[in-house]
Short mmCIF file of C-alpha atoms and ligand atoms in Angstrom, two decimals:
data_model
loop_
_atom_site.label_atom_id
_atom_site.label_comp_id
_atom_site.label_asym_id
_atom_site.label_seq_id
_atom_site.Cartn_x
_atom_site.Cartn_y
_atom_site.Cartn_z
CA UNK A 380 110.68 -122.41 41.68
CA UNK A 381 112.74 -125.05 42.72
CA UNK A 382 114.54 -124.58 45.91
CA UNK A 383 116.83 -127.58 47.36
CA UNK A 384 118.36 -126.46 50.19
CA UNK A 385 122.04 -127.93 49.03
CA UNK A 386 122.36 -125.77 45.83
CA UNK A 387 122.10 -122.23 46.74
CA UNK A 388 124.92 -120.40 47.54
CA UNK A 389 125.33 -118.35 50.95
CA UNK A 390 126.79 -118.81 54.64
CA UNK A 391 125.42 -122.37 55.51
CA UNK A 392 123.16 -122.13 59.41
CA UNK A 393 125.29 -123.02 61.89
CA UNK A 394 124.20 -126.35 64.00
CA UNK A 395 121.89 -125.26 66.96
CA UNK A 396 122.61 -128.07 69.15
CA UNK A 397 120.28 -131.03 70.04
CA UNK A 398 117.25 -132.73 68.29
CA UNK A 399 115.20 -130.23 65.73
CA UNK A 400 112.20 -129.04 66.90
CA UNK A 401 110.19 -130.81 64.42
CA UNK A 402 110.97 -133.84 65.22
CA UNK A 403 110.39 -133.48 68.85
CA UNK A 404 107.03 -132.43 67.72
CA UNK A 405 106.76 -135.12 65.29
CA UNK A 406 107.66 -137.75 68.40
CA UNK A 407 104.80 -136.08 70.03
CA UNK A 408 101.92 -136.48 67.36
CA UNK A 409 102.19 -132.48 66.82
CA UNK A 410 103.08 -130.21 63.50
CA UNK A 411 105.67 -127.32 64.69
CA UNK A 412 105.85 -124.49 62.19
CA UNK A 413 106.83 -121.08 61.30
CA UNK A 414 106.24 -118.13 59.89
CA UNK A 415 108.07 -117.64 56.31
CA UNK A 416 109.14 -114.69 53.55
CA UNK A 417 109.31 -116.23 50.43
CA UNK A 418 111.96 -113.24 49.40
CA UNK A 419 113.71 -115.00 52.57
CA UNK A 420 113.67 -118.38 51.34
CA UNK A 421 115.50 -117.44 47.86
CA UNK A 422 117.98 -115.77 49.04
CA UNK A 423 119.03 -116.50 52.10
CA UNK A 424 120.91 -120.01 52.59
CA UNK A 425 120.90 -120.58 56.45
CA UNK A 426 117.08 -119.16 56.79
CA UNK A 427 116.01 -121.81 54.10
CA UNK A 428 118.35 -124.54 56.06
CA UNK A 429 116.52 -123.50 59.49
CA UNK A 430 112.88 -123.77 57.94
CA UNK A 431 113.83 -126.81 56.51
CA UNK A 432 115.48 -128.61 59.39
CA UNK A 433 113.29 -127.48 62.33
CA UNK A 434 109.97 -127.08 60.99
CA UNK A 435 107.06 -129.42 60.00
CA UNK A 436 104.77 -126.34 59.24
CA UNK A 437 104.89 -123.33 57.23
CA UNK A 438 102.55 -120.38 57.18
CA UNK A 439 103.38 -117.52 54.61
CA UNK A 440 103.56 -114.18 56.62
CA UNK A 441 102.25 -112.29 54.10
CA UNK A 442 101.90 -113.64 50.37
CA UNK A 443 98.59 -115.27 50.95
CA UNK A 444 97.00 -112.13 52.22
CA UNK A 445 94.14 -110.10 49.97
CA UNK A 446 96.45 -107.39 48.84
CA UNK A 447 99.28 -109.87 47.98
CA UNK A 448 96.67 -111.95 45.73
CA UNK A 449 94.51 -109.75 44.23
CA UNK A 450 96.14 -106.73 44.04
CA UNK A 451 94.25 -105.76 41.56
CA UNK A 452 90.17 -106.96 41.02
CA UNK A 453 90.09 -109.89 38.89
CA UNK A 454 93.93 -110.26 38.83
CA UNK A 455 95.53 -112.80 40.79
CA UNK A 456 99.22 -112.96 41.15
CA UNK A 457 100.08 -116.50 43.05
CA UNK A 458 103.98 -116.38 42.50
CA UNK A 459 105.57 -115.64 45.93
CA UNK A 460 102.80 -118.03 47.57
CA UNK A 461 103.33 -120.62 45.04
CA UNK A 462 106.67 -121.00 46.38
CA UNK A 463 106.52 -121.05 49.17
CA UNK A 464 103.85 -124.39 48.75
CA UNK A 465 106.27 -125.91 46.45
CA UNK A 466 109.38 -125.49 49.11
CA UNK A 467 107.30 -127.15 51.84
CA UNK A 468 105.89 -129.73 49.87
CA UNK A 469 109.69 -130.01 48.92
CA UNK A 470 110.72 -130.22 52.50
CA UNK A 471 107.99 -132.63 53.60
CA UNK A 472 105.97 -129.94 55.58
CA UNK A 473 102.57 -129.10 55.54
CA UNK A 474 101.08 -124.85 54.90
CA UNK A 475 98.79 -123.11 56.94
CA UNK A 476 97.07 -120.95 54.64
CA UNK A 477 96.72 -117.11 55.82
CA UNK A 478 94.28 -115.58 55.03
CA UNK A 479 91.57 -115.18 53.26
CA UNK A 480 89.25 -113.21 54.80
CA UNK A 481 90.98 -110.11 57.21
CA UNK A 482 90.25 -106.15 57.68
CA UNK A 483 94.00 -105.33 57.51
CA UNK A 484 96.12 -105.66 54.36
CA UNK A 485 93.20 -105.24 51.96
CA UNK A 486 94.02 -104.28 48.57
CA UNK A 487 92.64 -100.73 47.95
CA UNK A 488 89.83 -101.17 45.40
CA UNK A 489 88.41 -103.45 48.33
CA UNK A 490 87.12 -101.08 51.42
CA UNK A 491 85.07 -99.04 49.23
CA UNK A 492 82.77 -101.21 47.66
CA UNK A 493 79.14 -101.30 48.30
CA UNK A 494 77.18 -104.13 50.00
CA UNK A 495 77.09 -106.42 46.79
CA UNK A 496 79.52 -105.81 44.98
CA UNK A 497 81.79 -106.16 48.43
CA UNK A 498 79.85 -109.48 49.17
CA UNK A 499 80.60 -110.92 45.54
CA UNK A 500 84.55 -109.93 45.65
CA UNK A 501 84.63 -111.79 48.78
CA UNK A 502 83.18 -115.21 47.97
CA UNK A 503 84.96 -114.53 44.27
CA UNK A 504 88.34 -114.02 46.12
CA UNK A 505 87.86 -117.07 48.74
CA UNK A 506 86.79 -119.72 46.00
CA UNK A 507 89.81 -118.73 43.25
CA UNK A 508 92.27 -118.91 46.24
CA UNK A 509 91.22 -121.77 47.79
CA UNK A 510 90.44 -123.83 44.39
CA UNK A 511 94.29 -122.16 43.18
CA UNK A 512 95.49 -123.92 46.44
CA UNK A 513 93.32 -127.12 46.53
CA UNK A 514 95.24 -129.76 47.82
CA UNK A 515 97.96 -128.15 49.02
CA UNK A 516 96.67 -126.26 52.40
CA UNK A 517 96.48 -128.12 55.72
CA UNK A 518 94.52 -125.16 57.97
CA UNK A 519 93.24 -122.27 56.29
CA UNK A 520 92.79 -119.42 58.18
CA UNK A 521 89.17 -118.10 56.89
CA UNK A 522 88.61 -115.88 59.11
CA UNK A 523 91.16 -113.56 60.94
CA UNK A 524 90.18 -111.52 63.71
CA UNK A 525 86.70 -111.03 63.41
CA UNK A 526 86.34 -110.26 67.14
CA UNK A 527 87.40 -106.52 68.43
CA UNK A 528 89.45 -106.45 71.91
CA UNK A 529 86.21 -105.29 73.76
CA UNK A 530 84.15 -108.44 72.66
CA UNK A 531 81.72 -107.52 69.48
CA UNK A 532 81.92 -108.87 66.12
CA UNK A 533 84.12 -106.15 64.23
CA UNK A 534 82.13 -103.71 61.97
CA UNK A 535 84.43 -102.59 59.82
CA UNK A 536 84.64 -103.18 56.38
CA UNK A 537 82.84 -107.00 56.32
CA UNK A 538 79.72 -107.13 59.01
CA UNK A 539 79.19 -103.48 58.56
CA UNK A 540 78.20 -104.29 55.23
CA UNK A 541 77.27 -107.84 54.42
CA UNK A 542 76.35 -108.44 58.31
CA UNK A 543 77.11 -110.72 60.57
CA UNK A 544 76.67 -113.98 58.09
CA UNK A 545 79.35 -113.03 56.25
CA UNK A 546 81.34 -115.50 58.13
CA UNK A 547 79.35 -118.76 57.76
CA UNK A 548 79.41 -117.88 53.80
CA UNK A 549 83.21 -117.29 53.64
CA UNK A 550 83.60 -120.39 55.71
CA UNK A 551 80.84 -122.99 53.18
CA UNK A 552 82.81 -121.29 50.26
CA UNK A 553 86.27 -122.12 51.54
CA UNK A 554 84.63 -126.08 52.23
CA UNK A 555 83.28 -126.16 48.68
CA UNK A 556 86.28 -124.77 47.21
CA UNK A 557 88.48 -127.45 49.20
CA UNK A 558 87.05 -130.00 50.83
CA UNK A 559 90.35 -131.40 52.49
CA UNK A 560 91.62 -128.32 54.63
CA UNK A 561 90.94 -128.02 57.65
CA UNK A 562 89.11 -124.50 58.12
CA UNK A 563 89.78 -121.96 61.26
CA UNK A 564 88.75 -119.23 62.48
CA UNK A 565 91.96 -116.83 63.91
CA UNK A 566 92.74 -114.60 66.57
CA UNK A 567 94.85 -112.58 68.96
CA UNK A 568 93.96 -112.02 72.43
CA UNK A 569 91.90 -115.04 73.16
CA UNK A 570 94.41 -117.39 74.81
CA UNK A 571 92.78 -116.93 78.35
CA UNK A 572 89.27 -116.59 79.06
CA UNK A 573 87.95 -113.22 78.52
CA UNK A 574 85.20 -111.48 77.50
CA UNK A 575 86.53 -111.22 73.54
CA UNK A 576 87.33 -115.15 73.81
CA UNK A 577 83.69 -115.05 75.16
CA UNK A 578 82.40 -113.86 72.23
CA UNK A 579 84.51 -115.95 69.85
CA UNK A 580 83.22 -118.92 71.67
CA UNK A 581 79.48 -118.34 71.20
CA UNK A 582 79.92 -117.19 67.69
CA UNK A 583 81.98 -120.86 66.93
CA UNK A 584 79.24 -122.50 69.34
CA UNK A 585 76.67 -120.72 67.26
CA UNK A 586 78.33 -121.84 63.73
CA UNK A 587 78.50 -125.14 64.80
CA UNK A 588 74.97 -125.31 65.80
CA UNK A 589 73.97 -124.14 62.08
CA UNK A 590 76.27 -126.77 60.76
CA UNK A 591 78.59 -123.99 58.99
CA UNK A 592 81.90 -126.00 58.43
CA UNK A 593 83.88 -124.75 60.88
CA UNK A 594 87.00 -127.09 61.80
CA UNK A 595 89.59 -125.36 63.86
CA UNK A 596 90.45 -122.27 66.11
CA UNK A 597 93.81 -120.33 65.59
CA UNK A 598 95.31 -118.80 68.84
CA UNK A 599 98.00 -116.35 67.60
CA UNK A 600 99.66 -115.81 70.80
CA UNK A 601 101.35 -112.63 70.39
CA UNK A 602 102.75 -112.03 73.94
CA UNK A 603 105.26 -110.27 76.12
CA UNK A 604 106.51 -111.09 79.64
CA UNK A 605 103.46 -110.74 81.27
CA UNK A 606 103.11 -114.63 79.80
CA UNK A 607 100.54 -116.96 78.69
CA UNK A 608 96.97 -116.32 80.74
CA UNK A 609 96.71 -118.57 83.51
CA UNK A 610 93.52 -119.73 81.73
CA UNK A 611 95.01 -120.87 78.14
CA UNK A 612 94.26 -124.54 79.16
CA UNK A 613 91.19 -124.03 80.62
CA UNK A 614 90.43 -122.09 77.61
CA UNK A 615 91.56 -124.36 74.82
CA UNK A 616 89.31 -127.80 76.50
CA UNK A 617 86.29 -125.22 76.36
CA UNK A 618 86.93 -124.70 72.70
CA UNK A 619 88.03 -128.50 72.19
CA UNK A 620 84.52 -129.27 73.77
CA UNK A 621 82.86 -127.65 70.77
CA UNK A 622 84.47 -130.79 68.51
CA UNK A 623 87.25 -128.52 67.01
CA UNK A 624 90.99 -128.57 66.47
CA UNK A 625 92.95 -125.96 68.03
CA UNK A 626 96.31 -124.37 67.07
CA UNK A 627 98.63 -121.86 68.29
CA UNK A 628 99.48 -120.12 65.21
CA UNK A 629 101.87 -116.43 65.88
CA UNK A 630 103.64 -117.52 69.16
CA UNK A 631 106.13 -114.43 69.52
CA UNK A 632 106.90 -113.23 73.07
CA UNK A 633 107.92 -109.44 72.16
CA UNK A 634 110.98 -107.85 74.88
CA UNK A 635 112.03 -104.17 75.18
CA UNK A 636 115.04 -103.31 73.12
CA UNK A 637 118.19 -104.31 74.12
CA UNK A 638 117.38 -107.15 76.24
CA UNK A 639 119.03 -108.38 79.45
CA UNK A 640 119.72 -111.46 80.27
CA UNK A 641 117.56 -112.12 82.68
CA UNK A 642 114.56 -111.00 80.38
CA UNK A 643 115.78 -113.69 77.23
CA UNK A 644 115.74 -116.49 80.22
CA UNK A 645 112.02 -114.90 81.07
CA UNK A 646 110.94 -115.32 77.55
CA UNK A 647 111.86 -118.98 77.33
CA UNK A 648 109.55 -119.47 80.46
CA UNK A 649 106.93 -118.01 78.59
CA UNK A 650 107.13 -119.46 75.31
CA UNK A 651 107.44 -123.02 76.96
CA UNK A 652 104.44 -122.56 79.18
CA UNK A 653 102.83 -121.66 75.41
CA UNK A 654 104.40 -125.05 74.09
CA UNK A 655 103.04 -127.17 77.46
CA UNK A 656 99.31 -125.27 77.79
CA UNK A 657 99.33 -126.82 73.67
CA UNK A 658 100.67 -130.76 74.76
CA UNK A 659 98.40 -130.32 77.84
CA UNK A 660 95.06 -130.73 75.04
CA UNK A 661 95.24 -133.63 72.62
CA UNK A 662 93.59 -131.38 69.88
CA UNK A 663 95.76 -128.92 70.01
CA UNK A 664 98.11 -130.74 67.52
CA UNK A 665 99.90 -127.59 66.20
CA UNK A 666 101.76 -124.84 67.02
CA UNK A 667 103.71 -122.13 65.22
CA UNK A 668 105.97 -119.19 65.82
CA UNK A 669 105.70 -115.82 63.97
CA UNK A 670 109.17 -116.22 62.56
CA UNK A 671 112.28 -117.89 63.94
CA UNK A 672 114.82 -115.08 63.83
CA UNK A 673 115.40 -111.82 65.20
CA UNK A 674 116.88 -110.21 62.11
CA UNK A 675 113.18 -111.15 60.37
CA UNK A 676 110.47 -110.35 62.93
CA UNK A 677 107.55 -108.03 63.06
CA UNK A 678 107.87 -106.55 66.26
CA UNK A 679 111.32 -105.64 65.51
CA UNK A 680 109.54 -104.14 62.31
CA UNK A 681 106.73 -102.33 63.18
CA UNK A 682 107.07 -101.96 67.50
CA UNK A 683 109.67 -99.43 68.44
CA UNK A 684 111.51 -99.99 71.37
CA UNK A 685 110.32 -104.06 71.21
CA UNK A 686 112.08 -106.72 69.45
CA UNK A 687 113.79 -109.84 70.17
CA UNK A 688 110.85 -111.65 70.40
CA UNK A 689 111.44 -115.36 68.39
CA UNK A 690 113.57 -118.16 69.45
CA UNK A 691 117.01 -117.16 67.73
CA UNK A 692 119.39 -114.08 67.74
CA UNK A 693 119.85 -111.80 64.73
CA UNK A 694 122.77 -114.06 63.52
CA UNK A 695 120.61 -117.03 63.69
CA UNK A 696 122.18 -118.37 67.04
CA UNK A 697 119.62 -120.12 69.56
CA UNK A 698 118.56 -117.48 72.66
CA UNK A 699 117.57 -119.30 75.88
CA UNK A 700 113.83 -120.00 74.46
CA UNK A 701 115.08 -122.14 71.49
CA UNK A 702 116.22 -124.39 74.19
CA UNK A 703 113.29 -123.69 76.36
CA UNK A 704 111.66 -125.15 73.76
CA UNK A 705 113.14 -128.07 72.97
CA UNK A 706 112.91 -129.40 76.40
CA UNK A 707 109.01 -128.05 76.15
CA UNK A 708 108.66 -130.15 72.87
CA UNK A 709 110.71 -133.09 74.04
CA UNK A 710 109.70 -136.49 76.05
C1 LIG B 1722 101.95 -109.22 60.16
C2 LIG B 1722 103.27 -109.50 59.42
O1 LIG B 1722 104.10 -110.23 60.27
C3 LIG B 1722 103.92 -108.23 58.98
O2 LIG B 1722 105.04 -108.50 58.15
C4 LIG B 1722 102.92 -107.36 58.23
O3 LIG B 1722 103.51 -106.11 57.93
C5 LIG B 1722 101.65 -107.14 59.03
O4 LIG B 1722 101.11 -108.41 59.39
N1 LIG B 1722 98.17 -111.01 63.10
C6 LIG B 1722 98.15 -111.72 61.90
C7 LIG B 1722 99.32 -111.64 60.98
O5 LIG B 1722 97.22 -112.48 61.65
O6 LIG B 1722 98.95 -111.74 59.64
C8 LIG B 1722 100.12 -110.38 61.21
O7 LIG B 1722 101.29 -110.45 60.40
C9 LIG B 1722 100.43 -110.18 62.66
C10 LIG B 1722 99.18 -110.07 63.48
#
């Protein structure tokens, strides 16, 4: 698909005032990035202008997931992704690739395999998608949430069955499969120093130590107004100590349906504390939002009674933390 942002028609995005994020970040060594809906991008004029003009990063929101690729076994369907690659590469942005190894939004032929025939889908389905890609992905995200909230590596369907290795093999299988990309490991929850960062600490430490190829840890930063953990800094130079690259790679900042004003200036506080904890660690050299609008979020989605939780209204107009994060970004 070729998209150029001049020659669709639609209501052209309205100027949001002041330098575009990305080149802040750009100023600043860093990548900033979004979320993105490839059904979004085609149709929608001003959404494709806004990815375009403010971000340096993509990350497809859901057309790189298992059940998006393979719906079926053995049948790949790359289209929506594929476009998505082709409009940053267009736009002069890199993709985070997400992801190829996650419990939620599995295809259905997927949780009921047995131990080998599970183990074989999984290496088959993480070497066809990163080979299809090869080239094209900055940061994969291997791995996705492999940690529970209470601190164990999650049973269900992967270490339950192929135990707890099954995360060094997706990770050499992703390296042979593309050399170039950067590989991470991703989750929510670990932004301060707790007992489930704990454990996603030792198990990197550990993967490291066996010379797994390991590269990067996501932080996905899905928070609300009780704001970033007074440890995220602390936090990220532990993880930086390990020789990896960090990202922050969901920032939302979810409020309670309808806002007040006081609340949107609240969220701007917290999503530039997000933005500084990142600058404050040199590896920390990216850092993406779960969407940019309102009218295309998943808390609106899926949280009732939350919403409002990315940088611009419902009509694409900047809220107080667009600009909290342009000063954030900026010199
Ligand atoms: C979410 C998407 O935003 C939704 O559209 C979808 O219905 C469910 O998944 N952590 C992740 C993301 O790693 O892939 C999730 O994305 C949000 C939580």
């Amino acid at each position: 698909m070729a998209v150029y942002v001049e020659s669709r028609p639609g209501s052209e995005a309205q100027p949001l005032g002041g330098p575009p994020l990305r080149e802040l970040a750009t100023a600043d060594g860093r990548r900033v990035g979004t979320a993105v809906r490839a059904d979004a991008l085609a149709d929608d004029l001003a959404y494709r202008q806004i990815v375009a003009g403010q971000f340096s990063s993509v990350t497809p929101e859901n057309e790189m997931k298992w059940s998006h690729l393979q719906p079926e076994q053995g049948r790949f369907a790359y289209g929506p992704a594929d476009d998505i690659v082709a409009f940053a590469l267009e736009h002069g942005q890199v993709v985070r690739g997400h992801t190829l190894v996650w419990h939620n939004q599995l295809p259905g032929w997927v949780p009921g395999l047995g131990a080998r025939d599970l183990r074989a889908a999984m290496l088959e389905h993480v070497r066809r998608v990163a080979e299809h890609f090869k080239g094209r992905i900055a940061q994969w995200d291997v791995v996705n949430e492999a940690i529970t909230d209470a601190g164990r590596l999650r049973r269900r369907p992967f270490a339950e069955k192929l135990g707890p290795g099954y995360v060094a093999e997706a990770f050499r299988t992703a390296r042979r499969a593309d050399p170039r990309a950067k590989l991470f490991i991703n989750d929510y929850g670990i932004e301060g120093i707790n007992r489930k960062s704990d454990r996603l600490y030792a198990l990197v430490a550990e993967l490291k130590r066996a010379g797994v190829p390991v590269d990067g840890v996501g932080f996905q930063m899905h928070v609300n107004l009780e704001g970033v953990p007074e440890t995220f800094v602390a936090n990220l130079r532990r993880f930086a100590a390990l020789g990896l690259d960090l990202a922050v790679t969901e920032a939302d900042v979810a409020l309670r349906v309808p806002p007040s004003e006081e609340d949107l200036r609240a969220q701007g506080r917290v999503f530039a504390d997000a933005v500084r904890g990142c600058r404050a660690v040199p590896e920390c050299r990216s850092f993406t939002f779960w969407g940019f609008t309102d009218s295309r979020s998943w808390i609106s989605e899926t949280r009732p009674g939350f919403g409002a939780a990315t940088l611009l209204d419902e009509r694409l107009r900047p809220k107080p933390a667009y600009r909290a994060v342009q000063r954030a970004l900026g010199p």
